[in-house]
Structures are given as structure tokens and as C-alpha cells.
mmCIF file with all atom_site columns, C-alpha atoms in Angstrom:
data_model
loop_
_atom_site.group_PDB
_atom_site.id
_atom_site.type_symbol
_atom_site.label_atom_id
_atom_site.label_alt_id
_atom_site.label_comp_id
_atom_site.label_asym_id
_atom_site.label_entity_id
_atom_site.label_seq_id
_atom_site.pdbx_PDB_ins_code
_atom_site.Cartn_x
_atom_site.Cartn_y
_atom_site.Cartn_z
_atom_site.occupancy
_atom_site.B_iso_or_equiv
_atom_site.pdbx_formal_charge
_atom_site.auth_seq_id
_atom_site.auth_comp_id
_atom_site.auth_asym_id
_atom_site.auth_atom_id
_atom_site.pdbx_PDB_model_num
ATOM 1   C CA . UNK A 1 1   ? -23.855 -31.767 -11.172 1.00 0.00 ? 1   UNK A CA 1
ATOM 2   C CA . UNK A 1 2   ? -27.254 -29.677 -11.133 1.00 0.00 ? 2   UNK A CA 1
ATOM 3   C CA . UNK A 1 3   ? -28.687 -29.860 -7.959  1.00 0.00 ? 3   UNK A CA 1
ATOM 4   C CA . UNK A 1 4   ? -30.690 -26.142 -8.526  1.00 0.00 ? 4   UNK A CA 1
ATOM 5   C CA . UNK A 1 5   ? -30.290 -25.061 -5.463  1.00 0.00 ? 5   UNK A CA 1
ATOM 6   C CA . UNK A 1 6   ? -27.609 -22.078 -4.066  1.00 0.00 ? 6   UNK A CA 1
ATOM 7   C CA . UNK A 1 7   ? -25.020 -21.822 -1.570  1.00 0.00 ? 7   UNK A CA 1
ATOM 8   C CA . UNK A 1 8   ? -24.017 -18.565 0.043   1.00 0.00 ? 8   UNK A CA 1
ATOM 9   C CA . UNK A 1 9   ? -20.155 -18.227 -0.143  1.00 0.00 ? 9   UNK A CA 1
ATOM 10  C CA . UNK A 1 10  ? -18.907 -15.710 2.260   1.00 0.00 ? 10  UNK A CA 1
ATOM 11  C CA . UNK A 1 11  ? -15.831 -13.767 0.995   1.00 0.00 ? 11  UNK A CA 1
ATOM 12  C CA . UNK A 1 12  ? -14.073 -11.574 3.446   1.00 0.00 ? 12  UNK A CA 1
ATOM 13  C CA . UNK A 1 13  ? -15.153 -8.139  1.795   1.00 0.00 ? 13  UNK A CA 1
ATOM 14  C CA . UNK A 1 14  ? -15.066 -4.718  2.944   1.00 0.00 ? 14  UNK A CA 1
ATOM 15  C CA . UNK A 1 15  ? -16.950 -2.230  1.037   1.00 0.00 ? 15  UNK A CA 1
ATOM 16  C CA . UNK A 1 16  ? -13.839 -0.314  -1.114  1.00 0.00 ? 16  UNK A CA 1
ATOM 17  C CA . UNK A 1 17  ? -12.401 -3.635  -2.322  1.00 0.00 ? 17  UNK A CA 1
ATOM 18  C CA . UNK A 1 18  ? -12.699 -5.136  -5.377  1.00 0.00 ? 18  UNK A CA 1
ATOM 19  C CA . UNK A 1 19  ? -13.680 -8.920  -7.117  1.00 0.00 ? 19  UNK A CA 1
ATOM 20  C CA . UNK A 1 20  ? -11.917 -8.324  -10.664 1.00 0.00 ? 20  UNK A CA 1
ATOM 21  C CA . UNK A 1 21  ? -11.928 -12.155 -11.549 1.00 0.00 ? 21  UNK A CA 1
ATOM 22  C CA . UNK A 1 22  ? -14.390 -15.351 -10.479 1.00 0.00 ? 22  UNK A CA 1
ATOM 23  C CA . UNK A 1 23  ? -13.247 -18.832 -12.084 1.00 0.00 ? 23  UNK A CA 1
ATOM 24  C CA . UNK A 1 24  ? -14.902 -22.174 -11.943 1.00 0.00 ? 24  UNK A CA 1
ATOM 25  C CA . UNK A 1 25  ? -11.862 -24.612 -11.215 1.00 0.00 ? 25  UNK A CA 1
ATOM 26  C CA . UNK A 1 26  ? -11.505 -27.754 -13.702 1.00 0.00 ? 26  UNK A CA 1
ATOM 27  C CA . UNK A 1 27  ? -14.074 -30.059 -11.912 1.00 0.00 ? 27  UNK A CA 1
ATOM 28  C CA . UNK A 1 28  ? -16.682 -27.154 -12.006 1.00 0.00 ? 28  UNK A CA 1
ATOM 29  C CA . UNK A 1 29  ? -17.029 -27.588 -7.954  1.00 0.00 ? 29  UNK A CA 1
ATOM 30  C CA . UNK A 1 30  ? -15.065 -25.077 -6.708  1.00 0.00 ? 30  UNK A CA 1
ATOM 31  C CA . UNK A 1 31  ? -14.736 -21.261 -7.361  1.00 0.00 ? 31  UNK A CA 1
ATOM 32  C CA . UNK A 1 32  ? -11.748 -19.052 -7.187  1.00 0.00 ? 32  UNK A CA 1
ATOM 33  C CA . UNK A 1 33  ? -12.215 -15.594 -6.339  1.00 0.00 ? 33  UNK A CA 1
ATOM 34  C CA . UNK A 1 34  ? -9.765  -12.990 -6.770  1.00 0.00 ? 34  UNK A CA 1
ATOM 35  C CA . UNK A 1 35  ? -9.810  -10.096 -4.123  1.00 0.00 ? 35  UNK A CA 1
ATOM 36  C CA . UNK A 1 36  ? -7.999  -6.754  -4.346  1.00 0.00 ? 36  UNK A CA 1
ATOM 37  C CA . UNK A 1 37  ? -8.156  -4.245  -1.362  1.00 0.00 ? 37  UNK A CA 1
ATOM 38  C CA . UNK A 1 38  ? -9.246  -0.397  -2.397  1.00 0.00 ? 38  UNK A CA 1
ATOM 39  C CA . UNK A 1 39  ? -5.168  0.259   -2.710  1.00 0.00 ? 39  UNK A CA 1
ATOM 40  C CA . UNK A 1 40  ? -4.613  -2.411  -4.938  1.00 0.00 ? 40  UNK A CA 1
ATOM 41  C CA . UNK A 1 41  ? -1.600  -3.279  -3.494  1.00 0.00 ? 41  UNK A CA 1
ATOM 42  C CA . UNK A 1 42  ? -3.221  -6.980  -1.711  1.00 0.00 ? 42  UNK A CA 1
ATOM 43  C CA . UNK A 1 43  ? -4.417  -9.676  -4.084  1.00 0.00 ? 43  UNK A CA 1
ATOM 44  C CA . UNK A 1 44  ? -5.814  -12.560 -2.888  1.00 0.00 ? 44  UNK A CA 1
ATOM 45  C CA . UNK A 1 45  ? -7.282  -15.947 -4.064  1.00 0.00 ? 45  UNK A CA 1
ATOM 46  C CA . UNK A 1 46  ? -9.959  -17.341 -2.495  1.00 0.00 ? 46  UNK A CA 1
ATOM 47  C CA . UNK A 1 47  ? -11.466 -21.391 -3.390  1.00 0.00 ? 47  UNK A CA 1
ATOM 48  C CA . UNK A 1 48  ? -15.001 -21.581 -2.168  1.00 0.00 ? 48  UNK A CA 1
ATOM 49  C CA . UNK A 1 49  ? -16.373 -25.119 -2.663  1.00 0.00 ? 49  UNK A CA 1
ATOM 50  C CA . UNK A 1 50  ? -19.812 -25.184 -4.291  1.00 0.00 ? 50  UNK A CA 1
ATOM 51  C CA . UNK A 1 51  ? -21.487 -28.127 -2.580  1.00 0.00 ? 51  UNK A CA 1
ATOM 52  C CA . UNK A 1 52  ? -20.668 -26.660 1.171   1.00 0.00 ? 52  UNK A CA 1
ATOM 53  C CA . UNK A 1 53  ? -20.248 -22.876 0.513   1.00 0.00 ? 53  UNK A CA 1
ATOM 54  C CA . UNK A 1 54  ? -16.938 -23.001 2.573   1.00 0.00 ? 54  UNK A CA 1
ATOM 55  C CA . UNK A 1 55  ? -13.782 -20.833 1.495   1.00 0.00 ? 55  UNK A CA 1
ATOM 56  C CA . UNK A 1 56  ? -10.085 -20.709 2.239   1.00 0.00 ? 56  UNK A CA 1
ATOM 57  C CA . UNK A 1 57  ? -7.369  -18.368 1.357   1.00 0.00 ? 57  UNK A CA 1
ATOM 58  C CA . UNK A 1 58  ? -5.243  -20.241 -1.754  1.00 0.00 ? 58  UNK A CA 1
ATOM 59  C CA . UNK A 1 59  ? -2.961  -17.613 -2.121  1.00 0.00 ? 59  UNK A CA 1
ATOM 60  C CA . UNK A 1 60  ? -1.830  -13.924 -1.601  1.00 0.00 ? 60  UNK A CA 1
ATOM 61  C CA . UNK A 1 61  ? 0.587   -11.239 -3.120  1.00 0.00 ? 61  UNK A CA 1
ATOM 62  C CA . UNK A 1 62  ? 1.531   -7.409  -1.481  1.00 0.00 ? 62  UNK A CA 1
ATOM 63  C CA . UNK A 1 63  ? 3.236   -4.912  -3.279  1.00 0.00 ? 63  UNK A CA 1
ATOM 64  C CA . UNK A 1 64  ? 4.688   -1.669  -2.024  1.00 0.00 ? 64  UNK A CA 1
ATOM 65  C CA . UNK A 1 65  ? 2.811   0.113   -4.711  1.00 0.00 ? 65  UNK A CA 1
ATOM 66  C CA . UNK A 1 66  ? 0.546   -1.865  -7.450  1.00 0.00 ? 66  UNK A CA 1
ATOM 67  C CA . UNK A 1 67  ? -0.539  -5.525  -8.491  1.00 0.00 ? 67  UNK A CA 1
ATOM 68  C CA . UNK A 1 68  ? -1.068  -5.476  -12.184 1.00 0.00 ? 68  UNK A CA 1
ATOM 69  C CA . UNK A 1 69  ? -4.423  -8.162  -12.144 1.00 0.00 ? 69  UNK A CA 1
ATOM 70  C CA . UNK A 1 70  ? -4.199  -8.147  -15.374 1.00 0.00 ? 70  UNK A CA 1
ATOM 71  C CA . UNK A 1 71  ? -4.550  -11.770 -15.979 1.00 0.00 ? 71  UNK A CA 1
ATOM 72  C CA . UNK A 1 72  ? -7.186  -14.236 -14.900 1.00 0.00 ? 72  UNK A CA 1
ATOM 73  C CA . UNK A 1 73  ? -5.499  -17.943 -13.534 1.00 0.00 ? 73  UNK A CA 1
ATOM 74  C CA . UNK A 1 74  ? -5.623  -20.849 -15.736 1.00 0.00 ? 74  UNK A CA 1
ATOM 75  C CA . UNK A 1 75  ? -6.456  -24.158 -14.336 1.00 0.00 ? 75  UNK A CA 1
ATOM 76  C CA . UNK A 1 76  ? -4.363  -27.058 -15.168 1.00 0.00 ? 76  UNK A CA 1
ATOM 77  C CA . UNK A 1 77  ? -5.844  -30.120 -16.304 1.00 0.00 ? 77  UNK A CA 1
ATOM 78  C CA . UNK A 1 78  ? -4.253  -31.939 -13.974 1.00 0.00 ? 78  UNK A CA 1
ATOM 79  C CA . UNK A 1 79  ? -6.698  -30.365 -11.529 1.00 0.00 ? 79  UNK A CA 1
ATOM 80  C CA . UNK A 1 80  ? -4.017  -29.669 -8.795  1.00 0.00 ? 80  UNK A CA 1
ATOM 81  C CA . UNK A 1 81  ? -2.340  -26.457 -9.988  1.00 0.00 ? 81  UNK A CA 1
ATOM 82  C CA . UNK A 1 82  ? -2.906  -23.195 -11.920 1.00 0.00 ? 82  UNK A CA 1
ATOM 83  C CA . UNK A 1 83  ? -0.772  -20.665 -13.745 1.00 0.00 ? 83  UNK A CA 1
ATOM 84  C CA . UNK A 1 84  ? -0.337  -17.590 -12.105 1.00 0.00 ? 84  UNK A CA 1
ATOM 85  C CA . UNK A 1 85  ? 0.909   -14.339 -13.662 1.00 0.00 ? 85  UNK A CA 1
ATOM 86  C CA . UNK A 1 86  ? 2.842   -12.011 -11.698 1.00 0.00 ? 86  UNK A CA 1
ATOM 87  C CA . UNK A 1 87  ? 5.642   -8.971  -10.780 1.00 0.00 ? 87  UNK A CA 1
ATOM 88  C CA . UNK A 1 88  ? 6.722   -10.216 -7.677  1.00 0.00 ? 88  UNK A CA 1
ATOM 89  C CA . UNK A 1 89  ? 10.338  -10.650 -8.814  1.00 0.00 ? 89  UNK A CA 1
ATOM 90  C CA . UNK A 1 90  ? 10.317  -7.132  -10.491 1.00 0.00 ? 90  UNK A CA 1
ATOM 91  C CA . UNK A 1 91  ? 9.322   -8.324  -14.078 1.00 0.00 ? 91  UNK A CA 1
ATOM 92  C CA . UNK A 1 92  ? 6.047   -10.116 -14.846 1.00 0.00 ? 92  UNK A CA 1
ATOM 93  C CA . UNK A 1 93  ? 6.764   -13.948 -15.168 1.00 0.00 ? 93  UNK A CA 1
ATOM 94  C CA . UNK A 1 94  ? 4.271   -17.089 -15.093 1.00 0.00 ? 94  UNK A CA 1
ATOM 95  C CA . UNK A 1 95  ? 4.359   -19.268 -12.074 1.00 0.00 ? 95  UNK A CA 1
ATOM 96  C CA . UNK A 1 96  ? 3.143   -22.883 -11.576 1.00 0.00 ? 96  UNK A CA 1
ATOM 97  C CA . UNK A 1 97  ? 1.191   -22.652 -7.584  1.00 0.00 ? 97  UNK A CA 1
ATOM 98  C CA . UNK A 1 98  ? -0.543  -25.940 -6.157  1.00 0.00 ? 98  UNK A CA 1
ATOM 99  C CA . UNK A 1 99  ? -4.273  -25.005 -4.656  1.00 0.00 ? 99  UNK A CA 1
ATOM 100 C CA . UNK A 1 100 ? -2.921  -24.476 -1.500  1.00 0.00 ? 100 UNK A CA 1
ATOM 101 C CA . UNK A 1 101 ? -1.216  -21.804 -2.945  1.00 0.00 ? 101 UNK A CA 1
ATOM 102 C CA . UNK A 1 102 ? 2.361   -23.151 -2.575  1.00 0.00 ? 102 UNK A CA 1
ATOM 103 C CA . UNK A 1 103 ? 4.978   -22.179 -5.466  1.00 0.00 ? 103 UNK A CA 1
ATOM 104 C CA . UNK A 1 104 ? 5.270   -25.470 -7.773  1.00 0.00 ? 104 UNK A CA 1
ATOM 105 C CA . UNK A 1 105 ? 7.768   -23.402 -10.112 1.00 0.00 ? 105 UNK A CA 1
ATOM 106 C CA . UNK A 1 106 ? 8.599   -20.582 -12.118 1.00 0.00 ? 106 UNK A CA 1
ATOM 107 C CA . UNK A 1 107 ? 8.246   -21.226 -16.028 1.00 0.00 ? 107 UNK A CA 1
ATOM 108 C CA . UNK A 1 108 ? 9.923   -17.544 -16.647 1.00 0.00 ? 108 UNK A CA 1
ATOM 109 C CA . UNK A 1 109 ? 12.300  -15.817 -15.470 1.00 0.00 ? 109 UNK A CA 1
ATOM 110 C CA . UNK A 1 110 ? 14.662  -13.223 -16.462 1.00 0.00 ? 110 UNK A CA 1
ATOM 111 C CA . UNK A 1 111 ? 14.989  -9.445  -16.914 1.00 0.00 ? 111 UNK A CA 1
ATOM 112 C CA . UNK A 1 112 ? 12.475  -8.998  -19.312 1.00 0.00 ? 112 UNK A CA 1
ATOM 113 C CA . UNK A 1 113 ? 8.533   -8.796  -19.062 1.00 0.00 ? 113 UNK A CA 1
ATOM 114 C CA . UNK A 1 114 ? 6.061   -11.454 -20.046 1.00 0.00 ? 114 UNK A CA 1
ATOM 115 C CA . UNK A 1 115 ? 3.426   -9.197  -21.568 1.00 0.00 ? 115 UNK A CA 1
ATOM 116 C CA . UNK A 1 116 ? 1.005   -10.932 -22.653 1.00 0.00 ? 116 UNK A CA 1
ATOM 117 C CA . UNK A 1 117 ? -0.099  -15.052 -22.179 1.00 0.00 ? 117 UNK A CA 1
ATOM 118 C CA . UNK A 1 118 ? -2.418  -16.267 -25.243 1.00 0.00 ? 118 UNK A CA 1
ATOM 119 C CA . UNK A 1 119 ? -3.423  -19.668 -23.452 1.00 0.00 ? 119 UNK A CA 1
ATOM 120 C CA . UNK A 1 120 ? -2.333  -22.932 -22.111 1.00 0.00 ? 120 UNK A CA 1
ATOM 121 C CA . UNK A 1 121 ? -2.906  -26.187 -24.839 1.00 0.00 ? 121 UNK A CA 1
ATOM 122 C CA . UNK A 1 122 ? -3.545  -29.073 -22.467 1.00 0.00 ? 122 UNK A CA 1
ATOM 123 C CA . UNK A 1 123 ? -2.827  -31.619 -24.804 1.00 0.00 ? 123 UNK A CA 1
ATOM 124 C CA . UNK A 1 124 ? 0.874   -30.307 -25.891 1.00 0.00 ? 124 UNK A CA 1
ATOM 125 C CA . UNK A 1 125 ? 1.483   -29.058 -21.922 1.00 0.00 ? 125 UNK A CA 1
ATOM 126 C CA . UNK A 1 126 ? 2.494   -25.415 -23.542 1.00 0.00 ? 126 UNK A CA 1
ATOM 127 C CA . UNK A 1 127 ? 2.093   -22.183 -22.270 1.00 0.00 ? 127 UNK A CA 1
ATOM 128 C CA . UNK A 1 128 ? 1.333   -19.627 -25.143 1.00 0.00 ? 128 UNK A CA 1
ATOM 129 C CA . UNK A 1 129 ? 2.668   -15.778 -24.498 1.00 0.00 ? 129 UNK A CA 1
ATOM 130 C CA . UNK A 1 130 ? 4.321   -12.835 -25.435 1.00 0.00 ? 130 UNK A CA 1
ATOM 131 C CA . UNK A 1 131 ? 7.480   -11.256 -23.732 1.00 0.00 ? 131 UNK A CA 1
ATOM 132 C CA . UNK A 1 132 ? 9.766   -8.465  -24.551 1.00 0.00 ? 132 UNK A CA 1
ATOM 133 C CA . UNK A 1 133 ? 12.790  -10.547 -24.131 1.00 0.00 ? 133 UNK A CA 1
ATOM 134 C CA . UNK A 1 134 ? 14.814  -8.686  -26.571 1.00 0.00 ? 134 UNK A CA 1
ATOM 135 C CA . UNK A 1 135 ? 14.162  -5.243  -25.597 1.00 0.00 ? 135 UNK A CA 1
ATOM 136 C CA . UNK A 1 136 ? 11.207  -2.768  -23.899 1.00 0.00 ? 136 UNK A CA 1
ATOM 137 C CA . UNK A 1 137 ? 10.431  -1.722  -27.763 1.00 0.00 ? 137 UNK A CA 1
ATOM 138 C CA . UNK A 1 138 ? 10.190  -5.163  -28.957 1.00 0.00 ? 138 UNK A CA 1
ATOM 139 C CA . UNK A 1 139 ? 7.852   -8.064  -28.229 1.00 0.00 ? 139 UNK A CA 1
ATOM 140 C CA . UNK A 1 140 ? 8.465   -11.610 -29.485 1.00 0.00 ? 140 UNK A CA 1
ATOM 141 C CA . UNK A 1 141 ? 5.595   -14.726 -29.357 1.00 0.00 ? 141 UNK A CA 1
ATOM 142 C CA . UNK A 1 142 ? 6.558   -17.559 -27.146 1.00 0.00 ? 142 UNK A CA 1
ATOM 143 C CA . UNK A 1 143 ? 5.749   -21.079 -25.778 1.00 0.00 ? 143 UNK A CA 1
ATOM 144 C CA . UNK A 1 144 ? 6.836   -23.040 -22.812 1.00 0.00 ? 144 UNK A CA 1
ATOM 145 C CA . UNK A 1 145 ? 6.266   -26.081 -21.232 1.00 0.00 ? 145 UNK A CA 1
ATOM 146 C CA . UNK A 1 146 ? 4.490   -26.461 -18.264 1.00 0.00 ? 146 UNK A CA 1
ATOM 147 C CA . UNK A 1 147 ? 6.636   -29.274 -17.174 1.00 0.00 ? 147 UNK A CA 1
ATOM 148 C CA . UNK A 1 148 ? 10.449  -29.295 -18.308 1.00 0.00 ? 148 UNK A CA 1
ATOM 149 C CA . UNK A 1 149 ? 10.109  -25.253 -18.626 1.00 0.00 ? 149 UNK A CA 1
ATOM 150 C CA . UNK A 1 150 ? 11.584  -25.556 -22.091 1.00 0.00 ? 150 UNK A CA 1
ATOM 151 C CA . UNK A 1 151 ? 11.158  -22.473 -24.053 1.00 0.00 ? 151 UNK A CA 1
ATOM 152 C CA . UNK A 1 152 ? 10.207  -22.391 -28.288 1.00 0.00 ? 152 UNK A CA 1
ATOM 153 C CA . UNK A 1 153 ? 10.487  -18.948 -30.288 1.00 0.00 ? 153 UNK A CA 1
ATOM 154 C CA . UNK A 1 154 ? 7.084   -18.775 -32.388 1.00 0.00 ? 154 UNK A CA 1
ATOM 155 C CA . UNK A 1 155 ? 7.501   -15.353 -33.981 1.00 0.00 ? 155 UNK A CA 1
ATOM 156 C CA . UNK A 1 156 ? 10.520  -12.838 -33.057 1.00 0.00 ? 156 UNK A CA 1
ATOM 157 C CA . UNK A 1 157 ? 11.244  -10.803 -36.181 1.00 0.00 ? 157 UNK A CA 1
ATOM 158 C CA . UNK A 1 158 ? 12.105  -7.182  -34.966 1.00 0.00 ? 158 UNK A CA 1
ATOM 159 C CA . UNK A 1 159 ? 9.282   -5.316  -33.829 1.00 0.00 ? 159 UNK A CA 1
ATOM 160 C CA . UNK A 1 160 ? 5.981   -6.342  -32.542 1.00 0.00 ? 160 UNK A CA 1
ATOM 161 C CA . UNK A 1 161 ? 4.342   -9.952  -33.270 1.00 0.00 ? 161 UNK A CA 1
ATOM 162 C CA . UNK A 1 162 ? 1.253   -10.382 -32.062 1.00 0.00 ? 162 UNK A CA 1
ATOM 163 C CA . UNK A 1 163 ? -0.558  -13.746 -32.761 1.00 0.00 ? 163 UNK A CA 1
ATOM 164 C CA . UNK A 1 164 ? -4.455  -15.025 -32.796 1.00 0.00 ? 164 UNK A CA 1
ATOM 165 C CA . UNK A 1 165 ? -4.819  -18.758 -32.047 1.00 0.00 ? 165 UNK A CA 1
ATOM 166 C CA . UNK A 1 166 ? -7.391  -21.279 -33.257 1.00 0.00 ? 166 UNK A CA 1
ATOM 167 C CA . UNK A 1 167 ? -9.292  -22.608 -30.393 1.00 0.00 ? 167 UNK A CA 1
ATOM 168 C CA . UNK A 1 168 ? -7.096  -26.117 -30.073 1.00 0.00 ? 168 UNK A CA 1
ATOM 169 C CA . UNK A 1 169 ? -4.032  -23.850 -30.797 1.00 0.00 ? 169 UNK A CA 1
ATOM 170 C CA . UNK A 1 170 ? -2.648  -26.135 -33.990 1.00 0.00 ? 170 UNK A CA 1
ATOM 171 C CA . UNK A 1 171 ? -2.773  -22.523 -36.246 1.00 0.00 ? 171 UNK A CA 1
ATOM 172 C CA . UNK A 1 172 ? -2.095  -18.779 -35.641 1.00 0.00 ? 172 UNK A CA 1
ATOM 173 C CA . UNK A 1 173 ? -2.456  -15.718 -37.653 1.00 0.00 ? 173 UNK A CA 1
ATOM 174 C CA . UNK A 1 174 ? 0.663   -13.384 -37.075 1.00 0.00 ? 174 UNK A CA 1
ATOM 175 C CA . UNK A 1 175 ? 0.619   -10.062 -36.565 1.00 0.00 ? 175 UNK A CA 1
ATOM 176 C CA . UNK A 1 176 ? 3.321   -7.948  -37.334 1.00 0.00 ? 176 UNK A CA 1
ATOM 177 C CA . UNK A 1 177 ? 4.690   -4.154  -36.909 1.00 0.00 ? 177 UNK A CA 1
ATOM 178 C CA . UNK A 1 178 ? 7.664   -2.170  -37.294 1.00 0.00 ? 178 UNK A CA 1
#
């Protein structure tokens, strides 16, 4: 909808903190905002609607020491939940949240890192990252549903595999090292 005119979204701000990520939902009428204080050690998520300017807290994390935002949110095409990245159990894992930020599930778990996430493929329901499942000096390429949390090796030879997806994920090119 272009209706050319603004709307003044008020995010609770202090001068020190940060706005590392800003993400049009899936029906391109609201707009998370992700907040870190000066310490990086708060994260929030705010949804500001577009047509009213109003916002609303959708989620928050603390940490003792850090919060890694390494990783923007990805927007489910269901348009009711996101993926959510995060090291809140000790190891970085992907999370399913509803936008009232309330924990649909965990899709990984486990004493291991998740290290890197390629993309979500909307059509299959698939997650696409990488995780050092094996061991710290190893990282393997993985997918997992968004639903049943089923887990598929892609590429785990010994060593690093990286991968580079085509834009409807059907191909990759591998990377490898030893």
C-alpha cells in the first residue's frame, strides 16, 4: 500500500544505544526494530505498525556479559512467527517465537554452536545453517524443519563446508577446507 505519506515511530532510545537491524515483517505493514543498550548485554525487538506509528515490545534477551546480534530475524510465511538466533542456553541455537514474543520452539539444541544460518526456503519449511556439531574445529552444513524439527546432513566431510545457495535454494556450491 503507497499512501506517500510518513509516520513517526517512537522507539524508546537513549543516546549510547544502538539500532543494528530494521525489518519489514511479511505483510510489509509492520517494522521490527532491534535495540541494543550501549553494554550490549539488552536486546530488544520492537513491532511498530506502519499505518498508526504505534510500537510494542515483541521480545527481549539479557546476558551477564554479551548478545552476539549477529543475525537479523527471518519472518515466516505464515506471518505469525519468526526465527530467532540466539545463546541464551549457552550455545547459539535457532528458536521459533510468535510476535508477541512467546517461545513457539527450539529447532536446535545441543552442546554445539549453530554458526552460521544460510536462509529459510518457504516452500520446503527448511531452515538452512551451519553448526559445529562435531567439534569447535569442524563445521558441518545443515537443514531443519521448521515444523517436525527434523534435522538433514547437507555437507559434513571433516573440516569446514561452507555452502552458497541459489536464490530458491534447489542448488548449492560447496565449499570445502581441511
Amino acid at each position: 500500500l503507497v499512501t506517500k505519506t510518513s509516520k513517526k515511530i517512537e522507539i524508546p532510545i537513549e543516546s549510547d544505544d544502538y539500532i543494528p537491524r530494521i525489518t519489514w515483517t511479511k505483510d510489509n505493514y509492520h517494522l521490527c526494530v532491534t535495540w541494543l543498550n550501549h553494554k550490549q548485554n539488552e536486546l530488544r525487538l520492537y513491532m511498530a505498525d506502519s499505518q498508526t506509528g504505534k510500537v510494542r515490545q515483541m521480545y527481549k534477551e539479557t546476558n551477564a556479559a554479551y548478545i552476539d546480534c549477529n543475525f537479523s530475524l527471518i519472518f515466516l510465511e505464515n506471518g505469525s512467527e519468526y526465527l530467532w538466533s540466539s545463546e541464551k542456553d549457552g550455545y547459539n541455537h535457532l528458536y521459533i517465537y510468535d510476535l508477541k514474543g512467546n517461545l513457539v520452539h527450539q529447532l536446535t539444541k545441543g552442546n554445539w554452536d549453530v554458526t552460521k544460518v544460510y536462509g529459510y526456503d518457504a516452500k520446503k519449511g527448511l531452515v538452512y545453517y551451519q553448526a559445529a556439531k562435531k567439534n569447535p574445529m569442524q563445521k558441518e552444513v545443515y537443514c531443519v524443519n521448521v515444523n517436525s524439527e527434523n534435522t538433514d546432513i547437507i555437507a559434513a566431510t571433516p573440516g569446514t563446508n561452507d555452502v552458497q545457495f541459489t536464490g530458491n535454494y534447489e542448488y548449492y556450491v560447496l565449499e570445502y577446507s581441511n
